[in-house]
Short mmCIF file of C-alpha atoms and ligand atoms in Angstrom, two decimals:
data_model
loop_
_atom_site.label_atom_id
_atom_site.label_comp_id
_atom_site.label_asym_id
_atom_site.label_seq_id
_atom_site.Cartn_x
_atom_site.Cartn_y
_atom_site.Cartn_z
CA MET H 268 49.22 50.65 -67.34
CA GLN H 269 50.10 54.75 -67.62
CA LEU H 270 51.15 55.47 -65.01
CA PRO H 271 50.21 58.00 -62.82
CA TYR H 272 51.31 61.86 -61.70
CA ALA H 273 53.50 62.22 -59.64
CA GLU H 274 55.10 65.46 -57.24
CA PRO H 275 58.09 65.43 -58.75
CA PHE H 276 59.03 66.66 -55.77
CA LYS H 277 59.46 64.80 -51.92
CA ILE H 278 58.76 66.51 -48.85
CA LYS H 279 61.88 67.50 -46.75
CA MET H 280 59.42 69.30 -43.70
CA VAL H 281 56.45 69.01 -42.35
CA GLU H 282 54.25 72.43 -40.61
CA THR H 283 52.09 70.32 -38.35
CA ILE H 284 47.43 71.77 -39.11
CA LYS H 285 45.20 70.92 -36.42
CA LYS H 286 41.25 69.78 -36.35
CA SER H 287 39.09 71.33 -34.54
CA THR H 288 35.42 70.77 -33.69
CA ARG H 289 31.52 72.09 -35.43
CA GLU H 290 31.17 73.81 -32.41
CA GLU H 291 34.17 75.39 -31.82
CA ARG H 292 34.50 76.07 -35.49
CA GLU H 293 30.48 77.57 -34.94
CA GLN H 294 31.85 80.08 -32.56
CA TRP H 295 34.53 80.65 -33.92
CA ILE H 296 33.14 82.92 -37.28
CA LYS H 297 30.41 83.80 -35.52
CA ASP H 298 33.04 85.62 -33.20
CA ALA H 299 34.74 86.33 -36.88
CA LYS H 300 31.49 88.25 -37.87
CA TYR H 301 31.16 85.87 -40.23
CA ASN H 302 34.61 87.14 -42.04
CA LEU H 303 36.44 84.20 -43.17
CA PHE H 304 39.67 86.50 -43.26
CA ASN H 305 39.37 87.53 -39.46
CA ILE H 306 39.96 83.60 -38.95
CA LYS H 307 43.09 83.07 -37.01
CA SER H 308 44.51 80.40 -38.91
CA GLU H 309 44.98 78.08 -36.28
CA GLN H 310 41.41 77.21 -36.36
CA VAL H 311 41.54 76.53 -39.80
CA PHE H 312 42.18 72.50 -40.86
CA VAL H 313 42.84 72.67 -45.27
CA ASP H 314 43.72 76.94 -45.16
CA LEU H 315 42.49 77.43 -49.55
CA LEU H 316 41.73 80.82 -48.57
CA THR H 317 44.67 81.97 -51.15
CA ASP H 318 47.64 80.16 -53.09
CA SER H 319 48.99 83.80 -52.91
CA GLY H 320 52.05 83.63 -50.88
CA THR H 321 51.15 80.48 -49.27
CA GLY H 322 53.00 77.59 -51.27
CA ALA H 323 55.93 75.85 -50.16
CA MET H 324 59.50 77.73 -51.27
CA SER H 325 62.46 74.25 -52.59
CA ASP H 326 65.65 74.03 -50.68
CA LYS H 327 66.70 75.98 -53.52
CA GLN H 328 65.36 78.28 -52.43
CA TRP H 329 66.19 77.90 -49.04
CA SER H 330 69.87 77.65 -50.00
CA GLU H 331 69.42 81.07 -52.00
CA MET H 332 68.16 83.16 -49.09
CA MET H 333 70.89 82.59 -47.45
CA LEU H 334 73.21 84.14 -50.83
CA GLY H 335 70.78 87.02 -50.58
CA ASP H 336 72.37 90.05 -50.67
CA GLU H 337 70.98 92.79 -48.13
CA SER H 338 73.39 96.26 -50.12
CA TYR H 339 71.07 98.97 -50.06
CA ALA H 340 71.73 99.74 -53.56
CA GLY H 341 73.31 97.60 -56.06
CA ALA H 342 72.71 94.23 -54.53
CA SER H 343 73.60 90.86 -56.57
CA SER H 344 70.47 89.13 -55.90
CA TYR H 345 68.71 92.86 -57.79
CA TYR H 346 70.79 91.41 -60.77
CA LYS H 347 70.70 87.76 -60.00
CA MET H 348 65.92 88.48 -60.33
CA LYS H 349 67.09 90.93 -63.47
CA LYS H 350 69.16 88.19 -65.02
CA ALA H 351 65.68 85.78 -64.38
CA ILE H 352 63.23 88.54 -64.89
CA LYS H 353 65.49 89.40 -68.55
CA ASP H 354 66.66 84.98 -69.28
CA ILE H 355 62.79 83.67 -68.42
CA LEU H 356 60.30 87.01 -69.87
CA GLY H 357 61.96 88.64 -71.80
CA PHE H 358 62.34 91.75 -70.16
CA GLU H 359 64.63 94.20 -70.33
CA TYR H 360 64.08 96.24 -67.28
CA PHE H 361 62.23 95.68 -64.42
CA LEU H 362 60.90 97.04 -60.64
CA PRO H 363 61.31 95.10 -57.61
CA THR H 364 57.83 95.80 -55.38
CA HIS H 365 56.32 94.07 -52.50
CA GLN H 366 54.29 92.70 -54.13
CA GLY H 367 51.60 92.12 -56.92
CA ARG H 368 49.40 94.99 -55.84
CA ALA H 369 52.49 96.97 -55.08
CA ALA H 370 53.19 97.14 -58.93
CA GLU H 371 49.43 97.59 -60.07
CA ASN H 372 50.12 101.24 -57.32
CA VAL H 373 53.41 102.13 -58.52
CA LEU H 374 52.28 102.21 -62.76
CA PHE H 375 49.02 103.55 -62.33
CA SER H 376 50.51 106.29 -60.46
CA VAL H 377 52.46 107.23 -63.77
CA LEU H 378 49.91 105.61 -66.23
CA VAL H 379 46.47 106.51 -64.19
CA LYS H 380 44.66 109.30 -64.49
CA GLU H 381 40.85 110.70 -63.28
CA GLY H 382 38.80 109.56 -67.02
CA ASP H 383 40.66 107.24 -68.22
CA ILE H 384 39.66 104.06 -69.23
CA VAL H 385 41.40 100.54 -68.78
CA PRO H 386 40.00 97.80 -70.92
CA GLY H 387 41.25 93.35 -70.17
CA ASN H 388 39.63 90.72 -69.48
CA SER H 389 38.49 90.82 -65.72
CA HIS H 390 40.90 92.75 -63.47
CA PHE H 391 41.54 91.21 -60.45
CA ASP H 392 39.73 93.73 -57.47
CA THR H 393 42.59 95.42 -56.31
CA THR H 394 43.68 96.17 -60.21
CA LYS H 395 40.30 97.48 -60.46
CA GLY H 396 40.34 98.54 -57.46
CA HIS H 397 43.66 101.35 -58.28
CA ILE H 398 42.59 101.73 -61.41
CA GLU H 399 38.78 102.77 -59.28
CA PHE H 400 40.57 105.19 -57.19
CA ARG H 401 42.49 107.28 -59.83
CA LYS H 402 38.59 107.41 -60.47
CA ALA H 403 38.87 105.69 -63.71
CA THR H 404 36.28 102.91 -65.57
CA ALA H 405 37.77 99.84 -66.15
CA ASN H 406 36.60 97.80 -68.70
CA ASP H 407 35.32 94.03 -68.90
CA CYS H 408 36.29 92.25 -72.08
CA THR H 409 35.66 89.10 -71.27
CA ILE H 410 34.32 86.11 -73.58
CA ASP H 411 30.96 85.53 -72.68
CA GLU H 412 31.19 81.71 -72.77
CA ALA H 413 33.62 82.30 -69.13
CA PHE H 414 30.86 84.30 -67.80
CA ASP H 415 28.82 80.42 -67.99
CA THR H 416 29.72 77.67 -66.00
CA THR H 417 28.32 75.41 -68.30
CA ILE H 418 30.45 75.99 -70.94
CA GLN H 419 32.92 74.04 -72.24
CA HIS H 420 35.54 76.07 -74.03
CA ASP H 421 39.84 75.35 -73.38
CA PHE H 422 40.48 79.33 -73.33
CA LYS H 423 37.26 81.27 -70.79
CA GLY H 424 40.37 84.05 -70.42
CA ASN H 425 40.01 84.80 -73.80
CA ILE H 426 39.44 88.78 -74.52
CA ASN H 427 35.98 89.46 -77.03
CA LEU H 428 38.58 91.44 -79.72
CA GLU H 429 34.89 92.79 -81.00
CA LYS H 430 34.13 94.46 -77.66
CA LEU H 431 37.54 95.46 -76.97
CA GLU H 432 37.53 97.68 -80.19
CA LYS H 433 34.46 99.19 -79.57
CA VAL H 434 36.48 100.43 -76.26
CA LEU H 435 39.36 101.67 -78.37
CA LYS H 436 36.70 103.14 -82.16
CA GLU H 437 34.95 104.76 -78.85
CA ASN H 438 37.46 106.77 -77.31
CA PRO H 439 40.01 108.43 -77.98
CA ALA H 440 43.36 106.76 -77.06
CA GLU H 441 44.54 109.43 -74.49
CA ARG H 442 41.51 108.28 -72.70
CA ILE H 443 43.13 104.80 -73.48
CA PRO H 444 46.22 104.31 -70.62
CA MET H 445 46.53 100.02 -71.64
CA ILE H 446 44.34 97.27 -72.04
CA ILE H 447 45.01 94.79 -68.85
CA VAL H 448 45.75 90.53 -70.23
CA THR H 449 45.32 88.65 -66.86
CA VAL H 450 46.89 85.42 -67.21
CA THR H 451 45.47 83.31 -65.97
CA CYS H 452 42.39 85.47 -65.67
CA ASN H 453 41.57 84.24 -61.32
CA SER H 454 38.74 86.09 -61.69
CA SER H 455 36.48 84.06 -63.76
CA GLY H 456 37.90 81.14 -62.28
CA GLY H 457 41.48 80.52 -62.91
CA GLN H 458 40.90 80.89 -66.41
CA PRO H 459 43.58 81.29 -69.73
CA VAL H 460 43.80 83.66 -72.41
CA SER H 461 45.29 81.84 -75.50
CA MET H 462 48.22 83.17 -77.38
CA GLN H 463 46.14 83.55 -80.93
CA ASN H 464 44.22 86.01 -78.25
CA MET H 465 46.88 87.66 -77.17
CA ARG H 466 48.48 87.83 -80.25
CA ASP H 467 45.31 89.51 -82.06
CA VAL H 468 45.38 91.66 -78.26
CA LYS H 469 48.52 92.86 -79.73
CA ALA H 470 47.65 93.76 -83.20
CA LEU H 471 44.49 95.37 -82.46
CA ALA H 472 46.47 98.07 -79.45
CA GLY H 473 49.14 98.69 -81.96
CA LYS H 474 45.70 99.51 -84.56
CA TYR H 475 45.09 102.06 -81.94
CA GLY H 476 48.36 103.23 -81.13
CA ILE H 477 47.90 101.96 -76.73
CA ARG H 478 50.15 99.93 -74.87
CA VAL H 479 49.33 96.10 -73.55
CA VAL H 480 50.62 95.16 -69.75
CA PHE H 481 49.75 92.03 -68.22
CA ASP H 482 48.78 90.96 -64.67
CA SER H 483 51.29 88.51 -65.53
CA ALA H 484 50.78 86.87 -61.77
CA ARG H 485 49.36 83.32 -63.57
CA PHE H 486 51.79 83.70 -66.42
CA ALA H 487 52.93 79.67 -65.82
CA GLU H 488 50.08 78.71 -65.88
CA ASN H 489 49.15 79.55 -68.59
CA ALA H 490 52.15 78.46 -70.18
CA TYR H 491 51.12 75.20 -69.62
CA PHE H 492 47.32 74.67 -70.55
CA ILE H 493 48.66 76.58 -73.72
CA LYS H 494 50.94 73.73 -74.46
CA LYS H 495 48.29 70.95 -73.57
CA ARG H 496 45.02 72.93 -74.82
CA GLU H 497 46.12 74.93 -78.02
CA ALA H 498 47.86 73.39 -81.54
CA GLY H 499 51.30 74.00 -82.66
CA TYR H 500 51.97 74.38 -78.82
CA ALA H 501 51.77 70.71 -77.48
CA ASP H 502 56.00 69.94 -78.24
CA LYS H 503 57.14 73.51 -76.81
CA SER H 504 58.80 74.35 -73.31
CA ILE H 505 57.09 75.37 -70.88
CA LYS H 506 59.56 78.75 -71.48
CA GLU H 507 59.57 79.06 -75.35
CA ILE H 508 55.79 79.50 -73.99
CA VAL H 509 56.53 81.56 -71.85
CA LYS H 510 58.52 84.01 -73.48
CA GLU H 511 56.81 83.68 -76.28
CA MET H 512 53.46 84.96 -74.51
CA PHE H 513 55.23 88.16 -73.21
CA THR H 514 56.88 89.42 -76.67
CA TYR H 515 52.56 90.77 -76.66
CA ALA H 516 53.66 92.88 -73.43
CA ASP H 517 54.56 95.97 -73.85
CA ALA H 518 55.07 95.62 -69.90
CA MET H 519 53.89 93.20 -67.08
CA THR H 520 52.69 93.33 -63.14
CA MET H 521 53.47 89.95 -61.55
CA SER H 522 52.47 89.01 -57.58
CA SER H 523 55.55 86.57 -57.28
CA LYS H 524 53.27 84.94 -53.91
CA LYS H 525 52.44 83.28 -56.96
CA ASP H 526 54.02 81.07 -60.10
CA ALA H 527 57.30 82.01 -59.15
CA ILE H 528 56.82 80.69 -56.07
CA VAL H 529 57.70 82.84 -52.96
CA ASN H 530 55.93 83.85 -49.65
CA MET H 531 56.37 87.71 -50.85
CA GLY H 532 57.50 89.55 -53.53
CA GLY H 533 56.67 91.37 -57.11
CA PHE H 534 57.90 93.10 -59.50
CA ILE H 535 57.13 95.42 -62.63
CA GLY H 536 58.63 94.89 -65.75
CA PHE H 537 59.09 97.27 -69.31
CA LYS H 538 60.32 96.64 -72.52
CA ASP H 539 60.23 100.86 -72.77
CA GLU H 540 63.05 101.55 -70.65
CA ASP H 541 61.50 105.47 -71.06
CA LEU H 542 58.28 103.89 -68.84
CA PHE H 543 61.44 102.25 -66.62
CA LYS H 544 62.28 105.28 -65.81
CA GLN H 545 59.26 106.74 -65.61
CA ALA H 546 57.60 104.83 -62.95
CA SER H 547 61.24 104.41 -60.72
CA VAL H 548 59.56 108.38 -59.42
CA PHE H 549 57.03 106.48 -58.21
CA GLY H 550 59.08 103.09 -57.37
CA ILE H 551 61.48 105.32 -54.76
CA ILE H 552 58.28 106.62 -53.26
CA TYR H 553 56.64 103.56 -52.63
CA GLU H 554 58.55 100.98 -52.37
CA GLY H 555 62.25 102.02 -52.54
CA PHE H 556 65.15 102.48 -54.64
CA ILE H 557 65.51 101.10 -57.92
CA THR H 558 67.14 98.08 -57.13
CA TYR H 559 65.70 95.72 -53.44
CA GLY H 560 62.13 98.11 -53.45
CA GLY H 561 60.29 96.57 -51.00
CA MET H 562 62.11 93.07 -51.32
CA SER H 563 64.78 91.83 -49.28
CA GLY H 564 67.27 90.64 -50.14
CA ARG H 565 67.19 87.33 -50.41
CA ASP H 566 63.46 87.00 -51.66
CA MET H 567 64.94 88.76 -54.55
CA ASN H 568 67.41 85.81 -54.98
CA ALA H 569 64.54 83.25 -53.95
CA LEU H 570 62.04 84.82 -56.27
CA ALA H 571 64.53 84.04 -59.43
CA GLN H 572 65.50 80.48 -57.94
CA GLY H 573 61.30 80.37 -57.95
CA LEU H 574 60.46 81.89 -61.42
CA ASP H 575 62.80 79.33 -63.04
CA GLU H 576 61.19 76.52 -61.33
CA GLY H 577 57.77 77.72 -61.52
CA THR H 578 58.30 77.47 -65.29
CA GLU H 579 59.49 73.91 -65.63
CA PHE H 580 56.81 71.03 -67.08
CA PRO H 581 56.75 68.30 -63.95
CA PHE H 582 56.07 71.59 -61.94
CA LEU H 583 52.57 72.24 -63.59
CA GLU H 584 51.98 69.32 -64.52
CA SER H 585 51.14 68.38 -60.92
CA ARG H 586 50.66 71.62 -59.82
CA VAL H 587 47.42 71.91 -61.95
CA GLY H 588 47.25 68.04 -62.19
CA GLN H 589 46.19 68.15 -58.33
CA VAL H 590 43.69 70.79 -59.19
CA ALA H 591 42.44 68.75 -61.81
CA TYR H 592 42.31 65.80 -59.31
CA LEU H 593 39.95 67.95 -56.67
CA GLY H 594 37.85 69.08 -59.34
CA GLN H 595 36.84 66.13 -61.51
CA MET H 596 36.10 64.58 -57.30
CA LEU H 597 33.40 67.60 -57.57
CA LYS H 598 31.52 67.18 -60.42
CA ASP H 599 31.51 63.33 -60.40
CA TYR H 600 29.80 64.34 -56.55
CA GLY H 601 27.02 66.38 -59.09
CA ILE H 602 28.90 69.41 -57.17
CA PRO H 603 28.46 72.62 -60.07
CA ILE H 604 31.64 73.92 -60.34
CA GLN H 605 33.79 76.12 -63.70
CA GLU H 606 34.48 74.69 -66.17
CA PRO H 607 37.41 73.37 -66.69
CA PHE H 608 39.19 73.99 -64.10
CA GLY H 609 41.12 76.83 -63.31
CA GLY H 610 44.62 76.25 -62.94
CA HIS H 611 44.96 78.06 -59.67
CA ALA H 612 41.64 76.75 -58.25
CA ILE H 613 37.92 75.39 -58.12
CA PHE H 614 35.74 77.78 -58.67
CA VAL H 615 32.53 76.74 -56.83
CA ASP H 616 29.46 77.80 -58.49
CA ALA H 617 27.17 79.67 -55.58
CA LYS H 618 24.66 80.14 -57.69
CA ARG H 619 23.33 76.41 -58.43
CA PHE H 620 24.59 75.51 -55.62
CA LEU H 621 22.22 76.77 -53.33
CA PRO H 622 20.08 78.00 -55.40
CA HIS H 623 16.47 79.35 -53.55
CA LEU H 624 18.78 81.71 -51.37
CA PRO H 625 18.57 85.22 -53.09
CA LYS H 626 22.10 86.63 -54.27
CA GLU H 627 21.06 90.27 -51.54
CA GLU H 628 22.25 87.08 -49.47
CA PHE H 629 25.76 86.66 -50.63
CA VAL H 630 24.31 83.64 -51.08
CA ALA H 631 29.25 82.91 -52.23
CA GLN H 632 29.87 84.36 -48.27
CA THR H 633 26.73 81.96 -47.53
CA LEU H 634 28.85 78.53 -48.88
CA ALA H 635 31.99 80.01 -47.02
CA VAL H 636 31.07 79.64 -43.97
CA GLU H 637 28.86 77.31 -44.16
CA LEU H 638 31.80 74.67 -45.26
CA TYR H 639 34.39 76.25 -42.63
CA ILE H 640 31.99 74.98 -39.82
CA GLU H 641 31.40 71.33 -41.49
CA SER H 642 35.06 70.91 -41.41
CA GLY H 643 37.56 73.56 -40.91
CA VAL H 644 38.05 74.07 -44.57
CA ARG H 645 38.43 77.62 -45.90
CA ALA H 646 38.13 78.96 -48.50
CA VAL H 647 37.26 82.12 -50.51
CA GLU H 648 33.86 83.93 -51.70
CA ILE H 649 34.46 85.81 -55.48
CA GLY H 650 30.97 87.26 -55.68
CA ALA H 651 28.90 90.33 -55.00
CA ILE H 652 31.08 91.70 -51.06
CA LEU H 653 34.10 91.23 -53.53
CA ALA H 654 32.29 93.84 -56.15
CA ASP H 655 32.08 96.08 -53.67
CA ARG H 656 29.84 98.81 -54.34
CA ASP H 657 29.82 100.87 -57.82
CA PRO H 658 31.66 103.87 -57.20
CA VAL H 659 29.28 105.96 -58.68
CA THR H 660 25.94 105.12 -57.89
CA ARG H 661 27.27 102.87 -54.41
CA GLU H 662 24.16 100.34 -55.71
CA ASN H 663 25.77 96.66 -54.21
CA ARG H 664 27.08 95.17 -57.63
CA PHE H 665 25.57 91.84 -58.10
CA PRO H 666 28.41 90.01 -60.73
CA ASP H 667 27.62 87.11 -62.62
CA LEU H 668 29.54 84.86 -61.51
CA GLU H 669 29.04 84.08 -57.42
CA PHE H 670 32.03 81.78 -56.82
CA LEU H 671 33.27 79.70 -54.18
CA ARG H 672 37.31 80.14 -54.62
CA MET H 673 39.27 77.14 -53.35
CA ALA H 674 42.23 78.02 -53.88
CA ILE H 675 45.06 75.48 -53.67
CA PRO H 676 48.08 76.25 -52.48
CA ARG H 677 51.97 74.81 -54.22
CA ARG H 678 53.84 72.19 -53.41
CA THR H 679 51.49 71.99 -49.41
CA TYR H 680 48.95 69.71 -49.70
CA THR H 681 48.55 66.18 -50.74
CA ASN H 682 46.21 64.42 -52.16
CA ASN H 683 44.92 62.99 -48.38
CA HIS H 684 43.96 66.71 -48.84
CA MET H 685 42.58 66.93 -52.01
CA ASP H 686 39.80 64.27 -51.05
CA TYR H 687 39.52 65.86 -47.21
CA ILE H 688 37.71 68.95 -49.25
CA ALA H 689 35.89 67.11 -51.36
CA ALA H 690 34.60 65.03 -48.51
CA SER H 691 33.24 68.64 -47.68
CA LEU H 692 31.44 70.05 -49.66
CA LYS H 693 29.54 67.04 -50.31
CA ASN H 694 28.00 66.55 -46.92
CA VAL H 695 27.33 70.51 -47.45
CA PHE H 696 25.96 69.76 -50.43
CA ASP H 697 23.56 66.91 -49.62
CA ARG H 698 22.40 68.95 -47.08
CA ARG H 699 22.18 72.65 -49.20
CA ASN H 700 18.08 72.52 -49.12
CA GLU H 701 18.24 72.81 -45.02
CA ILE H 702 20.55 76.80 -45.58
CA THR H 703 18.22 78.79 -46.40
CA LYS H 704 19.07 81.31 -44.81
CA GLY H 705 22.00 84.12 -46.28
CA VAL H 706 24.33 86.53 -44.11
CA LYS H 707 23.83 90.54 -44.24
CA ILE H 708 26.17 93.31 -44.09
CA VAL H 709 26.61 94.79 -41.18
CA LYS H 710 30.02 97.12 -41.59
CA GLU H 711 32.03 97.66 -44.38
CA ALA H 712 34.79 100.26 -46.06
CA PRO H 713 33.71 102.14 -48.72
CA ILE H 714 36.58 100.18 -51.01
CA MET H 715 37.39 96.47 -50.82
CA ARG H 716 35.28 95.74 -48.23
CA HIS H 717 35.42 92.22 -48.22
CA PHE H 718 38.71 92.18 -46.11
CA THR H 719 36.96 93.62 -42.99
CA VAL H 720 33.05 93.21 -44.17
CA GLU H 721 31.28 92.81 -40.71
CA LEU H 722 29.14 90.21 -41.18
CA GLU H 723 25.46 88.38 -39.49
CA ARG H 724 23.10 85.16 -40.47
N1 F0G F 994 46.14 89.98 -60.35
C1 F0G F 994 46.04 88.80 -60.36
C2 F0G F 994 45.77 88.13 -61.11
C3 F0G F 994 45.91 88.40 -58.39
O1 F0G F 994 45.01 87.24 -58.66
C4 F0G F 994 46.35 89.14 -57.08
C5 F0G F 994 46.65 88.04 -56.33
C6 F0G F 994 47.08 90.17 -58.08
C7 F0G F 994 46.88 90.70 -58.20
C8 F0G F 994 47.41 91.35 -56.55
O2 F0G F 994 48.74 90.49 -56.03
O3 F0G F 994 48.19 90.14 -53.60
O4 F0G F 994 50.82 90.45 -54.95
O5 F0G F 994 48.87 92.04 -54.64
N2 F0G F 994 45.66 87.59 -56.08
C9 F0G F 994 45.76 87.26 -54.36
C10 F0G F 994 44.29 86.15 -54.50
C11 F0G F 994 45.18 88.08 -53.17
O6 F0G F 994 44.33 85.26 -53.95
O7 F0G F 994 44.10 86.25 -55.67
P1 F0G F 994 48.73 90.74 -54.76
#
């Protein structure tokens, strides 16, 4: 008999979570203005809001915390992190930052100017936010297959090279500060980019003299999919695959709260010393001196250890396997989801789940509210609310995909929790025809409104 995969760890410490009643949740979500970000964590039973900073650190990472060097300059923790980044990712220079968007802020302060165009694959919302904040434009060149959740494609995160070349051809090179390759591509469903696509993008970028920057939050999950799906990589280790991936990047931004399995932290990796020096100026202003940049010494230590653990095959097999376990259950129940399953999350296709609701009533947000009321599972809308208004016309943007994302924290929940989540969503699915009203916006911020938006049913 084939042995099932089992977690390559055992549990040493637990944290209590509490169930609540439907009546309590109905009141709480109303008080929270139907915004799941306003719900207290103690009002949540299974928290799938994000896989960012919510993973469980290992005994080795906690040991590293004790060894942190909190010196302002030249801390040994900085050098530990530097070595891990060089050894595992291959970047000679780096700047620590407090998280991923801070890395974007520092790097884009050097690179992005008003009127610029930044092509890429479904830029994450903070990435797009930092581009648009500088009055530049993010141009999405993701392959079309990504936008149809029913199509099977091994690498739905891929960049369409024709779309990309069109942007590169039609705009002067000085208007294109970089191409951003997001690995894995969060916004399109935790979908990976193939090694071939990275190679091709780098070659095309080289032809036009444009640099390539990887948004690397989930680079290790991307490497896992390459190993499992791309010809020629089955026998390579995750670390070998990761090394090759980053040969196609000139720089990288990293939210270490994902694949480096820490609660807080990020960095920018550079191949080029000159760009590193220019970015250091902004790093110092925004984040702190270059040897800590917004991070404690102990956090840099835990990050270095996490980079190593996060790029081990047995960990990734159980991590991505758990997400697929949930995905398969939902699929068996007939619930429409993005396929193939994502690396960090299952993305429910809200438009196919609630086809009778008009898009103006924010379908995925409605589904998030219903799921929370059903069982205390907190997931997140990746749809029209997140998409914000068009910065020029101020009209609502309605993206092709309206997702309810259920992100699975690393090493945190068991498969019994996955069963609970699946049953919860199945119950909502069974009563979907009774959900006849969505939500409307009462108050919103001008940018990144999803965090603070106030809604009414
Ligand atoms: N890039 C990607 C692909 C991300 O998914 C995120 C964060 C960031 C950049 C920004 O990193 O949060 O450390 O500032 N994603 C989280 C999520 C918030 O829930 O997917 P950050």
